[in-house]
Coordinates of C-alpha atoms (C1' of nucleotides) in Angstrom, one line a residue:
Chain A
X123 CA 143.8 95.1 140.8
X124 CA 144.0 98.0 138.4
X125 CA 144.1 96.4 134.7
X126 CA 140.5 97.0 133.7
X127 CA 141.2 93.4 131.3
X128 CA 140.4 90.4 131.8
X129 CA 137.5 90.9 134.4
X130 CA 133.9 90.4 134.9
X131 CA 131.4 92.5 134.8
X132 CA 130.7 92.2 138.1
X133 CA 133.8 93.6 139.0
X134 CA 134.0 95.7 137.0
X135 CA 131.0 97.2 138.1
X136 CA 132.1 97.0 141.6
X137 CA 135.3 98.6 141.1
X138 CA 134.4 101.6 139.2
X139 CA 131.1 102.4 141.8
X140 CA 133.6 102.1 144.9
X141 CA 135.8 104.2 143.1
X142 CA 133.0 106.8 142.3
X143 CA 131.7 106.7 146.1
X144 CA 135.5 107.2 147.2
X145 CA 136.3 110.2 145.2
X146 CA 132.7 111.6 146.4
X147 CA 132.6 111.3 149.9
X148 CA 136.4 113.2 149.5
X149 CA 135.1 115.9 147.1
X150 CA 131.9 116.3 149.1
X151 CA 134.1 117.2 151.9
X152 CA 136.1 119.2 150.6
X153 CA 134.0 121.4 148.7
X154 CA 130.6 120.8 149.3
X155 CA 127.9 118.9 147.5
X156 CA 126.7 122.1 145.4
X157 CA 130.2 122.8 144.6
X158 CA 132.1 119.7 143.9
X159 CA 131.5 119.5 140.1
X160 CA 131.2 115.8 138.9
X161 CA 133.9 116.6 135.8
X162 CA 136.3 116.9 138.7
X163 CA 134.9 114.4 140.3
X164 CA 135.2 112.0 137.9
X165 CA 138.3 113.0 137.5
X166 CA 139.5 112.1 140.7
X167 CA 138.3 108.7 140.4
X168 CA 139.7 107.6 137.7
X169 CA 136.4 106.8 135.3
X170 CA 134.5 109.2 132.9
X171 CA 131.2 110.8 133.9
X172 CA 129.6 107.9 131.3
X173 CA 130.4 105.5 134.2
X174 CA 128.8 107.7 136.5
X175 CA 125.4 108.0 135.4
X176 CA 125.4 104.9 134.3
X177 CA 125.9 104.0 137.2
X178 CA 123.9 106.5 139.4
X179 CA 120.6 108.2 138.2
X180 CA 121.8 111.7 139.1
X181 CA 124.5 113.6 141.1
X182 CA 122.0 113.5 144.5
X183 CA 122.1 109.5 144.2
X184 CA 126.0 109.6 144.0
X185 CA 125.7 111.7 147.6
X186 CA 123.1 109.3 149.2
X187 CA 125.3 106.7 148.1
X188 CA 128.1 108.0 150.2
X189 CA 125.4 108.7 153.1
X190 CA 124.8 105.6 153.0
X191 CA 128.2 103.7 153.3
X192 CA 128.7 106.6 156.2
X193 CA 125.5 105.2 158.0
X194 CA 126.1 102.0 157.9
X195 CA 129.9 102.7 159.2
X196 CA 128.1 103.8 161.9
X197 CA 126.3 100.9 162.6
X198 CA 128.9 99.2 162.5
X199 CA 131.2 100.4 165.0
X200 CA 128.5 101.3 166.9
X201 CA 127.4 97.5 167.3
X202 CA 130.5 96.1 167.4
X203 CA 131.3 98.4 170.6
X204 CA 128.1 97.0 172.4
X205 CA 129.0 95.8 175.7
X206 CA 126.9 94.8 178.6
X207 CA 125.9 97.0 180.9
X208 CA 124.0 96.8 183.7
X209 CA 121.8 99.6 184.0
X210 CA 120.0 101.2 181.0
X211 CA 121.2 104.1 181.5
X212 CA 125.0 103.0 181.5
X213 CA 124.4 101.0 178.1
X214 CA 123.1 104.8 176.8
X215 CA 125.8 106.2 178.2
X216 CA 128.1 103.9 176.5
X217 CA 126.3 104.0 173.0
X218 CA 126.4 107.7 172.7
X219 CA 130.8 107.4 173.7
X220 CA 130.4 104.6 170.5
X221 CA 128.6 107.2 168.4
X222 CA 131.1 110.1 168.9
X223 CA 134.0 107.6 167.9
X224 CA 132.2 106.9 165.2
X225 CA 131.2 110.0 164.0
X226 CA 135.4 110.8 164.6
X227 CA 136.4 109.3 160.8
X228 CA 137.3 112.7 158.6
X229 CA 135.0 114.7 157.7
X230 CA 131.8 112.2 158.5
X231 CA 130.0 114.7 160.9
X232 CA 130.3 117.6 157.9
X233 CA 129.0 114.9 155.4
X234 CA 126.0 113.5 157.9
X235 CA 124.7 116.3 159.8
X236 CA 125.5 119.0 157.1
X237 CA 125.3 117.9 154.0
X238 CA 123.3 115.7 153.8
X239 CA 120.1 117.5 155.3
X240 CA 120.6 120.2 152.6
X241 CA 121.4 117.5 149.6
X242 CA 118.9 115.0 150.3
X243 CA 116.2 116.8 152.9
X244 CA 115.6 116.3 156.5
X245 CA 113.2 114.3 156.0
X246 CA 115.2 111.3 153.9
X247 CA 118.3 112.2 155.5
X248 CA 116.2 110.9 158.6
X249 CA 114.6 107.6 156.8
X250 CA 118.2 107.2 156.3
X251 CA 119.4 107.4 159.3
X252 CA 116.3 105.1 161.3
X253 CA 117.2 102.6 158.2
X254 CA 120.2 102.1 159.6
X255 CA 120.7 102.7 163.7
X256 CA 119.5 105.6 164.9
X257 CA 116.5 103.6 166.5
X258 CA 119.3 102.6 169.1
X259 CA 118.4 106.4 170.9
X260 CA 115.2 105.7 170.7
X261 CA 115.0 102.2 171.9
X262 CA 117.4 103.2 175.5
X263 CA 115.5 106.2 176.1
X264 CA 112.4 103.9 175.9
X265 CA 114.1 101.2 177.8
X266 CA 115.0 103.6 180.3
X267 CA 112.0 104.8 181.5
X268 CA 110.1 101.5 181.6
X269 CA 113.3 100.5 184.0
X270 CA 111.6 103.9 186.1
X271 CA 115.8 105.5 185.4
X272 CA 114.3 108.2 184.0
X273 CA 111.1 110.0 184.4
X274 CA 108.1 109.5 181.4
X275 CA 108.8 111.9 179.1
X276 CA 107.2 112.1 175.5
X277 CA 109.8 109.8 173.8
X278 CA 109.9 111.4 170.4
X279 CA 110.6 114.8 172.0
X280 CA 113.3 113.9 173.9
X281 CA 114.7 111.4 171.8
X282 CA 115.0 114.3 168.9
X283 CA 116.1 117.0 171.3
X284 CA 119.3 114.1 172.8
X285 CA 120.0 113.1 169.0
X286 CA 120.3 116.6 168.2
X287 CA 122.7 117.2 171.0
X288 CA 124.9 114.5 170.0
X289 CA 124.8 114.9 166.3
X290 CA 126.2 118.5 167.9
X291 CA 128.4 117.4 170.3
X292 CA 130.1 114.9 167.1
X293 CA 130.3 118.4 165.1
X294 CA 132.2 120.1 167.6
X295 CA 134.7 117.8 168.5
X296 CA 134.9 116.7 165.1
X297 CA 136.1 121.1 164.6
X298 CA 138.4 120.4 167.1
X299 CA 136.6 121.0 170.8
X300 CA 137.6 119.2 173.8
X301 CA 136.0 115.6 173.7
X302 CA 136.5 115.6 178.0
X303 CA 134.6 119.2 178.0
X304 CA 132.2 117.8 175.5
X305 CA 131.8 114.2 177.5
X306 CA 131.4 116.1 180.7
X307 CA 128.8 118.3 179.6
X308 CA 126.9 115.4 178.1
X309 CA 127.3 113.5 181.0
X310 CA 126.1 116.2 183.0
X311 CA 122.9 116.3 180.9
X312 CA 122.2 112.6 181.3
X313 CA 123.0 112.3 185.2
X314 CA 120.6 115.4 185.5
X315 CA 117.7 113.4 183.8
X316 CA 117.9 110.4 185.4
X317 CA 117.9 112.9 188.8
X318 CA 115.1 114.5 187.6
X319 CA 112.8 112.4 188.3
Chain B
X52 CA 104.8 152.8 145.2
X53 CA 105.4 151.0 142.6
X54 CA 105.8 154.0 140.1
X55 CA 109.8 153.7 139.3
X56 CA 109.7 157.3 138.0
X57 CA 110.2 160.1 140.2
X58 CA 112.0 158.4 143.3
X59 CA 115.6 158.8 144.9
X60 CA 118.6 156.4 144.6
X61 CA 118.0 155.6 147.7
X62 CA 114.4 154.9 147.3
X63 CA 115.1 153.0 144.4
X64 CA 118.1 150.9 145.8
X65 CA 116.1 150.0 148.9
X66 CA 112.9 148.9 147.1
X67 CA 114.6 146.2 144.3
X68 CA 117.1 144.9 147.3
X69 CA 113.8 144.2 149.7
X70 CA 112.3 143.0 146.4
X71 CA 115.3 140.6 145.7
X72 CA 115.4 139.6 149.8
X73 CA 111.7 138.4 149.9
X74 CA 112.0 136.8 146.9
X75 CA 114.5 135.0 147.4
X76 CA 113.7 134.1 150.8
X77 CA 110.4 132.6 149.5
X78 CA 112.4 130.2 147.0
X79 CA 115.4 129.5 148.9
X80 CA 112.5 128.1 151.3
X81 CA 110.4 126.4 148.8
X82 CA 113.2 124.9 146.8
X83 CA 116.5 124.8 148.9
X84 CA 119.5 127.2 148.1
X85 CA 121.0 125.1 145.4
X86 CA 118.0 124.4 143.5
X87 CA 116.8 128.0 143.4
X88 CA 117.7 129.9 140.1
X89 CA 118.8 133.7 139.7
X90 CA 116.0 133.9 136.3
X91 CA 112.7 132.5 138.6
X92 CA 114.0 134.4 141.8
X93 CA 114.3 138.1 140.0
X94 CA 111.4 137.0 137.7
X95 CA 109.2 136.6 141.3
X96 CA 111.2 140.2 142.5
X97 CA 109.7 141.6 139.5
X98 CA 113.7 142.7 139.1
X99 CA 116.3 141.7 136.2
X100 CA 119.5 139.6 136.9
X101 CA 121.1 143.0 136.3
X102 CA 119.8 144.3 139.4
X103 CA 120.7 141.5 141.3
X104 CA 124.5 141.8 140.7
X105 CA 124.4 145.2 141.1
X106 CA 123.3 144.8 144.8
X107 CA 124.7 141.1 145.8
X108 CA 128.2 139.9 144.9
X109 CA 127.1 136.9 144.0
X110 CA 123.9 134.2 145.0
X111 CA 125.8 133.4 148.5
X112 CA 125.6 137.4 149.0
X113 CA 121.9 137.5 148.6
X114 CA 121.4 134.4 150.9
X115 CA 123.6 136.0 153.6
X116 CA 121.0 138.7 153.7
X117 CA 118.2 136.9 154.0
X118 CA 119.8 135.2 156.7
X119 CA 121.1 138.0 158.3
X120 CA 117.5 139.1 157.9
X121 CA 116.1 135.9 159.6
X122 CA 118.2 136.5 162.5
X123 CA 117.9 139.9 163.1
X124 CA 114.1 139.8 163.7
X125 CA 114.8 136.6 165.8
X126 CA 117.3 138.9 168.0
X127 CA 114.1 141.9 167.8
X128 CA 111.6 139.1 169.2
X129 CA 113.5 137.6 171.9
X130 CA 114.4 140.8 173.2
X131 CA 111.1 142.3 172.9
X132 CA 109.6 139.3 174.8
X133 CA 112.4 140.0 177.7
X134 CA 110.9 139.9 180.9
X135 CA 112.1 140.2 184.4
X136 CA 112.6 136.4 186.3
X137 CA 113.4 136.6 189.5
X138 CA 116.2 133.2 189.3
X139 CA 118.8 133.0 186.2
X140 CA 117.4 129.7 185.1
X141 CA 113.2 131.3 185.3
X142 CA 115.3 133.5 182.5
X143 CA 116.5 131.2 180.4
X144 CA 113.5 128.7 180.1
X145 CA 111.5 132.0 179.1
X146 CA 114.3 132.9 176.9
X147 CA 114.1 129.6 175.1
X148 CA 110.4 129.4 175.0
X149 CA 111.3 133.0 173.2
X150 CA 113.9 131.6 171.1
X151 CA 110.9 128.8 170.0
X152 CA 108.5 130.9 169.2
X153 CA 110.6 133.5 167.0
X154 CA 111.9 130.5 165.0
X155 CA 108.2 129.1 164.1
X156 CA 108.1 132.3 161.3
X157 CA 107.4 129.9 158.3
X158 CA 110.2 128.5 156.7
X159 CA 112.9 130.3 159.3
X160 CA 113.9 127.2 160.8
X161 CA 114.9 125.5 157.6
X162 CA 116.5 128.7 156.5
X163 CA 118.5 129.1 159.2
X164 CA 119.8 125.4 160.8
X165 CA 119.5 123.5 157.3
X166 CA 120.1 125.8 154.1
X167 CA 122.7 128.3 156.4
X168 CA 125.3 126.1 157.2
X169 CA 125.1 124.4 153.6
X170 CA 125.4 127.2 152.0
X171 CA 127.3 129.5 154.1
X172 CA 129.3 127.2 156.5
X173 CA 129.1 126.2 159.9
X174 CA 131.7 128.4 160.7
X175 CA 130.0 131.6 158.7
X176 CA 126.7 130.6 160.2
X177 CA 127.7 130.6 163.9
X178 CA 129.7 134.1 163.6
X179 CA 126.3 135.7 161.8
X180 CA 124.6 133.8 164.9
X181 CA 127.1 135.3 168.0
X182 CA 126.7 138.8 165.7
X183 CA 123.2 138.9 166.3
X184 CA 122.3 137.5 170.0
X185 CA 122.9 133.4 170.4
X186 CA 125.3 134.7 173.4
X187 CA 121.8 134.9 175.3
X188 CA 122.2 131.3 175.6
X189 CA 126.4 131.3 176.6
X190 CA 125.3 134.1 179.0
X191 CA 122.9 132.7 180.6
X192 CA 124.7 130.2 181.3
X193 CA 127.0 131.7 183.0
X194 CA 125.2 133.7 185.0
X195 CA 123.1 130.4 186.2
X196 CA 126.7 128.6 187.0
X197 CA 128.1 131.8 189.0
X198 CA 124.9 132.1 190.7
X199 CA 124.6 128.1 191.8
X200 CA 121.8 127.2 190.2
X201 CA 123.7 124.5 187.4
X202 CA 126.7 122.8 188.7
X203 CA 130.0 124.3 187.1
X204 CA 130.4 123.0 183.6
X205 CA 132.2 123.4 180.6
X206 CA 130.6 126.3 179.1
X207 CA 131.4 126.6 175.3
X208 CA 130.7 122.2 175.4
X209 CA 127.7 123.2 177.1
X210 CA 126.3 126.1 175.4
X211 CA 127.0 124.1 172.2
X212 CA 125.2 121.2 173.3
X213 CA 122.1 122.8 175.1
X214 CA 121.7 125.4 171.4
X215 CA 122.1 122.2 169.2
X216 CA 118.9 120.9 171.5
X217 CA 116.9 124.4 171.1
X218 CA 117.6 124.3 167.5
X219 CA 116.4 120.7 167.1
X220 CA 113.2 121.3 169.0
X221 CA 112.1 124.5 166.8
X222 CA 113.1 122.7 163.6
X223 CA 110.9 119.5 164.8
X224 CA 108.0 122.3 165.9
X225 CA 108.1 123.9 163.1
X226 CA 107.5 120.3 160.7
X227 CA 104.2 119.8 163.4
X228 CA 105.5 118.4 166.2
X229 CA 103.7 118.4 169.3
X230 CA 104.8 121.8 171.1
X231 CA 103.9 120.5 174.7
X232 CA 106.1 117.6 174.0
X233 CA 109.2 119.5 172.8
X234 CA 108.4 121.9 175.7
X235 CA 108.2 119.2 178.2
X236 CA 111.4 117.3 177.2
X237 CA 113.1 120.4 177.6
X238 CA 112.1 121.6 180.6
X239 CA 112.7 118.3 182.1
X240 CA 116.8 118.5 180.7
X241 CA 116.8 122.2 182.4
X242 CA 115.2 121.2 185.5
X243 CA 117.6 118.0 185.9
X244 CA 120.8 119.9 185.1
X245 CA 119.9 122.0 188.2
X246 CA 119.0 119.3 190.2
X247 CA 122.1 117.1 189.0
X248 CA 124.4 119.5 191.5
Chain C
dG263 C1' 121.3 175.1 135.2
dA264 C1' 123.8 173.0 131.6
dA265 C1' 127.6 169.6 131.8
dT266 C1' 130.0 166.1 134.0
dT267 C1' 129.9 162.1 136.9
dA268 C1' 127.8 158.4 139.4
dA269 C1' 124.3 154.8 140.2
dA270 C1' 120.9 152.1 139.0
dC271 C1' 119.7 149.4 136.1
dA272 C1' 119.1 146.0 131.6
dT273 C1' 121.4 143.3 128.5
dA274 C1' 124.5 140.5 126.2
dC275 C1' 127.7 137.1 126.1
dA276 C1' 131.4 133.3 127.8
dG277 C1' 132.0 129.7 130.5
dG278 C1' 130.7 125.1 133.3
dC279 C1' 127.8 122.4 134.4
dT280 C1' 124.0 118.5 134.8
dG281 C1' 121.7 114.9 132.6
dT282 C1' 120.4 112.5 128.1
dT283 C1' 121.4 110.6 123.7
dT284 C1' 124.3 107.9 120.9
dG285 C1' 127.6 105.2 119.7
dC286 C1' 131.2 101.0 120.7
dA287 C1' 133.6 97.6 122.9
dT288 C1' 133.9 93.3 126.0
dG289 C1' 131.7 89.9 128.8
dA290 C1' 127.5 86.9 128.6
dA291 C1' 124.3 84.0 127.4
dT292 C1' 122.2 80.9 123.8
Chain D
dA31 C1' 129.6 81.2 117.2
dT32 C1' 126.0 84.6 117.5
dT33 C1' 123.1 87.2 120.0
dC34 C1' 122.2 90.0 123.2
dA35 C1' 122.9 92.8 127.3
dT36 C1' 126.0 95.4 130.0
dG37 C1' 129.5 99.1 131.1
dC38 C1' 131.0 102.5 129.6
dA39 C1' 133.1 106.6 126.3
dA40 C1' 132.2 110.9 123.8
dA41 C1' 129.2 114.2 122.1
dC42 C1' 125.4 117.3 122.9
dA43 C1' 121.2 120.3 124.8
dG44 C1' 119.7 123.1 128.1
dC45 C1' 120.5 125.9 132.1
dC46 C1' 122.5 128.8 135.2
dT47 C1' 126.2 131.9 137.1
dG48 C1' 129.3 135.5 137.1
dT49 C1' 131.1 139.5 134.1
dA50 C1' 131.2 142.8 130.7
dT51 C1' 129.1 146.3 128.1
dG52 C1' 125.4 149.7 127.2
dT53 C1' 121.9 152.8 128.6
dT54 C1' 119.0 155.9 131.5
dT55 C1' 118.1 158.9 135.3
dA56 C1' 119.9 161.3 139.6
dA57 C1' 123.5 163.4 141.6
dT58 C1' 126.8 166.3 141.6
dT59 C1' 130.0 170.4 140.4
dC60 C1' 131.2 174.4 138.3

DNA sequence: GAATTAAACATACAGGCTGTTTGCATGAAT
DNA sequence: ATTCATGCAAACAGCCTGTATGTTTAATTC
């Protein structure tokens, strides 16, 4: 597979793109976006800087590709784990667990929650998120409100705040915090919301 | 005051340090840590790069000084607004409002919550935070638990999650989100916690 | 209070990194 | 078979960071 002779342009492009994204993912995690240099990056990917700048407009675009990859993976994992829950709140809680699981891939939380907003900007990150699957939370909350399972509250604000809570939960877990502790605290928040009529 | 002749070394140092931190604060906000170059920075501060590297070990140290400044300001504002509340939960809620207020200074939320973790690292930022005054939340929650106002929950996890919620609340508000919406959602979370026995 | 030392810069320099340009080789199209 | 386009490779230009060196002026010492 590594032999570069006798290959269609398509395949060659796919290979180098993937090699670049993979190496970038690792180096961005290890050193952070700012400290990860393209010379080292392409060395790790086994290509040249020429290839990089042929496939990506700039370093930022490469990071964006990495982030989009991660988000797609998260979305896939969440969809895959979607079970049939009887109440909307149960669906939300199981969705939360799926999200926490999906975010435990090594370095993913750091990449998406720390490097991403600084490298691409908060706005762009928000955009990428909603392009993939973050609307899950928003929709779930809206449904729960409609079903009367939680009180009527400003949807955008509540979504943002709970989203942040989940993100931090994922980040803490990725850094070694106790999963049961985190889930206990999150559940208490959820159940409290439901009780708070 | 701008005449640089006949000044003690102390005063000269203080002046240039302050000028650097001020200019850095603005440029880091405007362009982000990575894109803010020291040549432009020192021009804005009215000093030379020589002065910068005389006072700060490197660009990161300058950012750190900016962040510490902001955190100190936040802590000051929170302490100043500390009122006597009858219940621990009331104290927590008023503390929350004070925090949100303090974080509305232009660019502050972005600096501390977006640039900071990427530029200095999540760990260092956490450290700086706890060095200044973030333990307020943790202590408040512990007190509320001890007083039986909220259920017994893993303190670290709950603190982290609520901290994240407040941070995002501050960030959203700084970006134009409705304050009443945010406070409504936050209050619901709090009251829910209290109810969730 | 003269001489020495140390602080606060200013300037010049070295290396590295990003993005661009130019050249080349090979697969695709005609 | 020839032309064209794609996928790179390599060299280049500009900028930026951190360091090293020089200069001025305040602080200290004798």
